[in-house]
mmCIF file of C-alpha atoms in Angstrom:
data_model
loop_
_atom_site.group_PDB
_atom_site.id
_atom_site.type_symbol
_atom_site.label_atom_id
_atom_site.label_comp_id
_atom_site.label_asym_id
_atom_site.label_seq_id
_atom_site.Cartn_x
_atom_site.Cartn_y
_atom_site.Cartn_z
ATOM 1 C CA UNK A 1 2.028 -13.606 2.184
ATOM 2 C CA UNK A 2 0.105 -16.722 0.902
ATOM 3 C CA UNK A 3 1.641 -18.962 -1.319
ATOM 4 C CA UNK A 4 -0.800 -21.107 -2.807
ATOM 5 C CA UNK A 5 -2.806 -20.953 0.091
ATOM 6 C CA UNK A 6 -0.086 -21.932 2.156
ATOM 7 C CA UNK A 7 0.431 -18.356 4.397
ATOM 8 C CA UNK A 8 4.180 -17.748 4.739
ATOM 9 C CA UNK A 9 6.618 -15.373 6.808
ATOM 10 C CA UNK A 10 8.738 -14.019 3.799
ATOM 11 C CA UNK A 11 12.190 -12.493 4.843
ATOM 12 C CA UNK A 12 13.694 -9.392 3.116
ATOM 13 C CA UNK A 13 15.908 -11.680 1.159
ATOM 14 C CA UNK A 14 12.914 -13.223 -0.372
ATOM 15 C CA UNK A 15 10.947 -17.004 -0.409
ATOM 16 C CA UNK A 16 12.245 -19.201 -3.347
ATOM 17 C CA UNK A 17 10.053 -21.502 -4.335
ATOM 18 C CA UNK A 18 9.554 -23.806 -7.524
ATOM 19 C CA UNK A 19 6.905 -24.243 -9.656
ATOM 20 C CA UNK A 20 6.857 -25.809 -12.804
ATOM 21 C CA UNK A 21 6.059 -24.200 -16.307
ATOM 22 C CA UNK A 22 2.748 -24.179 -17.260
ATOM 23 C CA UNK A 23 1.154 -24.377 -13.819
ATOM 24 C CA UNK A 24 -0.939 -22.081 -12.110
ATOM 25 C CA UNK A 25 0.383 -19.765 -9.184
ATOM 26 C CA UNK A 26 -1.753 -17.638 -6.619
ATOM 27 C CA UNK A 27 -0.117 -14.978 -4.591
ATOM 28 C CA UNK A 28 -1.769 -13.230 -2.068
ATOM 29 C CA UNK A 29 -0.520 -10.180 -0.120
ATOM 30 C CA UNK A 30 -2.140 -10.339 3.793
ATOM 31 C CA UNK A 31 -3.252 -6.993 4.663
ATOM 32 C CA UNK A 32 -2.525 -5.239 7.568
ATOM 33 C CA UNK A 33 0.378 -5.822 8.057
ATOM 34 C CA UNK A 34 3.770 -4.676 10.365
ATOM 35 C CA UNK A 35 6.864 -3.400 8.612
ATOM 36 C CA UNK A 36 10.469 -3.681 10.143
ATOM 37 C CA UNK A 37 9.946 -0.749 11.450
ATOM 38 C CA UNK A 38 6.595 -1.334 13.965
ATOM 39 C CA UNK A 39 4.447 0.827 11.179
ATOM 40 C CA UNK A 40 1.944 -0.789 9.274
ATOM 41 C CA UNK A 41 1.454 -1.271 5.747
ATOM 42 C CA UNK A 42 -1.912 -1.814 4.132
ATOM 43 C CA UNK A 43 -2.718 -2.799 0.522
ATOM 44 C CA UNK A 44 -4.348 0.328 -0.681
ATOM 45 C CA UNK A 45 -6.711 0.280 -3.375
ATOM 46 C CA UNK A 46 -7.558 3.923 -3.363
ATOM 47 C CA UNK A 47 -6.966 5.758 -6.654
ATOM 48 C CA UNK A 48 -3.378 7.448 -5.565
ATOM 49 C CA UNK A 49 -0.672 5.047 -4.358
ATOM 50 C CA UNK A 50 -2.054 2.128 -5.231
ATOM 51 C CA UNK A 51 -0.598 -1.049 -4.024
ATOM 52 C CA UNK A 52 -0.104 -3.547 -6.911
ATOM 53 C CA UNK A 53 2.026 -6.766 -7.894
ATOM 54 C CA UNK A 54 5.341 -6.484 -9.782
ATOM 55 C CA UNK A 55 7.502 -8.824 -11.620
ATOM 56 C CA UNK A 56 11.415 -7.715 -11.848
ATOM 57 C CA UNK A 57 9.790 -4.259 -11.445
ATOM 58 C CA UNK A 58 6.988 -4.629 -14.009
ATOM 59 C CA UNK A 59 3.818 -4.035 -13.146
ATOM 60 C CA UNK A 60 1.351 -7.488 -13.290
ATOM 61 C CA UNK A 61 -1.844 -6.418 -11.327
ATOM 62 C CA UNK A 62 -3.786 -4.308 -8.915
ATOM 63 C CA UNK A 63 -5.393 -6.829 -7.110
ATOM 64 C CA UNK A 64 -4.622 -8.323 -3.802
ATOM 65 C CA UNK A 65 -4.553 -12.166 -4.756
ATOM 66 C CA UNK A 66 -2.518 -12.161 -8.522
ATOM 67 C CA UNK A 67 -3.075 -15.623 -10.060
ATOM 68 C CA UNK A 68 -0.846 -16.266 -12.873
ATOM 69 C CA UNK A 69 0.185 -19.487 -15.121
ATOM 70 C CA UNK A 70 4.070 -19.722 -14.825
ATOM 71 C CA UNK A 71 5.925 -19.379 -17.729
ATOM 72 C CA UNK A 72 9.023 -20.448 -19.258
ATOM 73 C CA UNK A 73 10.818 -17.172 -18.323
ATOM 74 C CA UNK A 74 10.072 -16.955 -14.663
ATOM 75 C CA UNK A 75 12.795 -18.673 -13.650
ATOM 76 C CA UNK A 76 14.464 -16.615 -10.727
ATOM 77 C CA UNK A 77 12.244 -13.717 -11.582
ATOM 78 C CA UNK A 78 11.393 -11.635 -8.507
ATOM 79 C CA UNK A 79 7.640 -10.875 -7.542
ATOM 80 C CA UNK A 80 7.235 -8.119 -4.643
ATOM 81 C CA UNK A 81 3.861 -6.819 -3.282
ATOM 82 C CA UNK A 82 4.238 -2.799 -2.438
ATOM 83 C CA UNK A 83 2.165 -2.264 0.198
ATOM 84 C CA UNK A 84 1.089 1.886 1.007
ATOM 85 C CA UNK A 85 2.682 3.084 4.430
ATOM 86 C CA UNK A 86 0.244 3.742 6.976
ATOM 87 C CA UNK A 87 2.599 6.394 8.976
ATOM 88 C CA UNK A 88 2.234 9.978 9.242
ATOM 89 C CA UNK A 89 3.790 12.178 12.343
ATOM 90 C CA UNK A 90 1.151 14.595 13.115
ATOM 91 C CA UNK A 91 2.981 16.339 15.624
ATOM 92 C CA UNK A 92 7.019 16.444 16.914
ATOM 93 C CA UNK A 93 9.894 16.217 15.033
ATOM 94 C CA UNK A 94 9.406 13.686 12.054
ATOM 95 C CA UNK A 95 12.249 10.715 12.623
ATOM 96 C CA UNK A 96 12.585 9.406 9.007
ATOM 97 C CA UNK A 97 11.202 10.187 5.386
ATOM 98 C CA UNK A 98 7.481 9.825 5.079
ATOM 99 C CA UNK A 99 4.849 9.840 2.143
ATOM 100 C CA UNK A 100 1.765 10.918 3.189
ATOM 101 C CA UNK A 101 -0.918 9.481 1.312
ATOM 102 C CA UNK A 102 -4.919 10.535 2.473
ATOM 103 C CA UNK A 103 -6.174 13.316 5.080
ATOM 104 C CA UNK A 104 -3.706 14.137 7.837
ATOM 105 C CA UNK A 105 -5.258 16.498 10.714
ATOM 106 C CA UNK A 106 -2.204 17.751 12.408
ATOM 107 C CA UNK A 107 -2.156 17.803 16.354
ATOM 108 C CA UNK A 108 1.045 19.786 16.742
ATOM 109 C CA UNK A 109 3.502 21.528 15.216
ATOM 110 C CA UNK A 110 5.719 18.759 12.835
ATOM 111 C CA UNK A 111 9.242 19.638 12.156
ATOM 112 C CA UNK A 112 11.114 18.171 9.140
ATOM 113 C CA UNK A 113 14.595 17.816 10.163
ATOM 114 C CA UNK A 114 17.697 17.748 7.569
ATOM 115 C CA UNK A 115 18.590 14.733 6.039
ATOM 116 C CA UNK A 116 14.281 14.004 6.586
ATOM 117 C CA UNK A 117 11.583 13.900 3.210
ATOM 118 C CA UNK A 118 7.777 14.867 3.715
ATOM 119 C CA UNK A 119 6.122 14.123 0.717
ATOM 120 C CA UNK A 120 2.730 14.873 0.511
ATOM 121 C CA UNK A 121 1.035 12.656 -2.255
ATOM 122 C CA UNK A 122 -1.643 13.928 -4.453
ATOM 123 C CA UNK A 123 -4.096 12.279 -2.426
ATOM 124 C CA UNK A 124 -3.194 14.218 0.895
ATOM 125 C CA UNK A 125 -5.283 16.351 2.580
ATOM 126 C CA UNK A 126 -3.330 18.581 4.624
ATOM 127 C CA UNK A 127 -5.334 20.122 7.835
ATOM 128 C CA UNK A 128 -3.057 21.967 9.781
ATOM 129 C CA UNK A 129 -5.536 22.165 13.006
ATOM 130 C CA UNK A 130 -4.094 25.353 13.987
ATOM 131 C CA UNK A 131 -0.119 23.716 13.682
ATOM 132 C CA UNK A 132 2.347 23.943 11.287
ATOM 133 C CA UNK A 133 4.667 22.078 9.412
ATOM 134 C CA UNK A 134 8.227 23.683 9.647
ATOM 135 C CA UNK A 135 11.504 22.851 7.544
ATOM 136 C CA UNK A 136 14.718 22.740 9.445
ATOM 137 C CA UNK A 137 17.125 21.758 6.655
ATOM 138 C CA UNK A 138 14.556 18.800 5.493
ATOM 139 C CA UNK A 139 12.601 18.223 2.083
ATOM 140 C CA UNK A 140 8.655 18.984 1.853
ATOM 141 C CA UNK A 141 8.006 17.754 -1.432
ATOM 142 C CA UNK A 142 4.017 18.736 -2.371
ATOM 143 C CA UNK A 143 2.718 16.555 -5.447
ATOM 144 C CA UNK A 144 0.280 18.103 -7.997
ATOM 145 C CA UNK A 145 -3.458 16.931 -6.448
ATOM 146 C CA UNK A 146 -2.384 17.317 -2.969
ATOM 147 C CA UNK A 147 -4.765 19.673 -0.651
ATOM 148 C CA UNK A 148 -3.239 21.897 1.872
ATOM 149 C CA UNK A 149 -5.593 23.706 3.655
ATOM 150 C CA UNK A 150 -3.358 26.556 4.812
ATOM 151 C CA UNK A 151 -0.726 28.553 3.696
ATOM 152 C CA UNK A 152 2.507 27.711 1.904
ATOM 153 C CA UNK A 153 5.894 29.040 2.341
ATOM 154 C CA UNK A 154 8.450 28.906 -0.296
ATOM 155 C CA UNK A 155 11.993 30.650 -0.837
ATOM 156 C CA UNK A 156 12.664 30.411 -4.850
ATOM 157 C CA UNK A 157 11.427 26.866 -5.355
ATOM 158 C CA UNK A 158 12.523 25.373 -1.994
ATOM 159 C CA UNK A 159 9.137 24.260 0.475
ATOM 160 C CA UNK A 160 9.567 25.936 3.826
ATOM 161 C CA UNK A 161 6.342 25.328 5.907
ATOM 162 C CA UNK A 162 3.161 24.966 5.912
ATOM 163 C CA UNK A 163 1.425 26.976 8.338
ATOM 164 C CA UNK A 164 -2.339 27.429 9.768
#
């Protein structure tokens, strides 16, 4: 992240710094970048899962640098830059919970293990390439927009696979 122009490495606990009422403040979230867990994160400006700038969990802006004038109540308010996930298993057994969040082109079959969450965003473009997607006590979780371009299959309301 920049600070002010000043680029800093800011740990999970956070960066306090001080700034006094009245003065102006630019943030700037550096894009790509690696997450904790060797994926990387980008700052997505496309129209679904948007990357933005929150205070305490209030949205403040879309844009990558957010300039703002500090005010009287920022004082140990929390501002956080959500970055979109670049990370989608397009073949094997998935190893964690994933959102999916643009076109995915499958190159073998994907398993969604239990205690695992596939979400497929309604930006996602699901091409199943002649593979499958294939529940084994996981969550597939399809949002209204998404595209699958194969077949679905549900028992009752429960996402099972999606197949070529």
């Amino acid at each position: 992240m920049v600070i002010d122009g000043v680029t800093r490495t800011i740990p999970l606990t956070g960066y306090p710094f001080t700034k006094t009422v009245g003065q102006n403040t630019t943030l700037q979230a550096i894009s790509p970048q690696t997450d904790n867990q060797s994926y990387q994160r980008i700052w997505n400006t496309a129209s679904c899962e948007k990357s933005d700038w929150k205070r305490n969990s209030t949205f403040k802006s879309y844009d990558q640098t957010y300039s703002f004038v500090v005010a009287p109540d920022d004082d140990g308010k929390n501002y956080k830059a959500y970055f979109a996930q670049v990370r989608a298993t397009t073949s094997g057994n998935m190893s964690s919970s994933e959102t999916w969040f643009t076109s995915v082109m499958l190159t073998g079959n994907v398993t969604v293990p239990a205690g695992v969450i596939l979400t497929l965003g309604p930006c996602t473009t699901v091409n199943p390439n002649g593979y499958s997607i294939v529940s084994t006590g996981g969550t597939i979780t399809i949002q209204s927009g998404a595209t699958i371009n194969g077949a679905v299959l549900l028992t009752g309301s429960t996402y099972k696979g999606i197949y070529p």
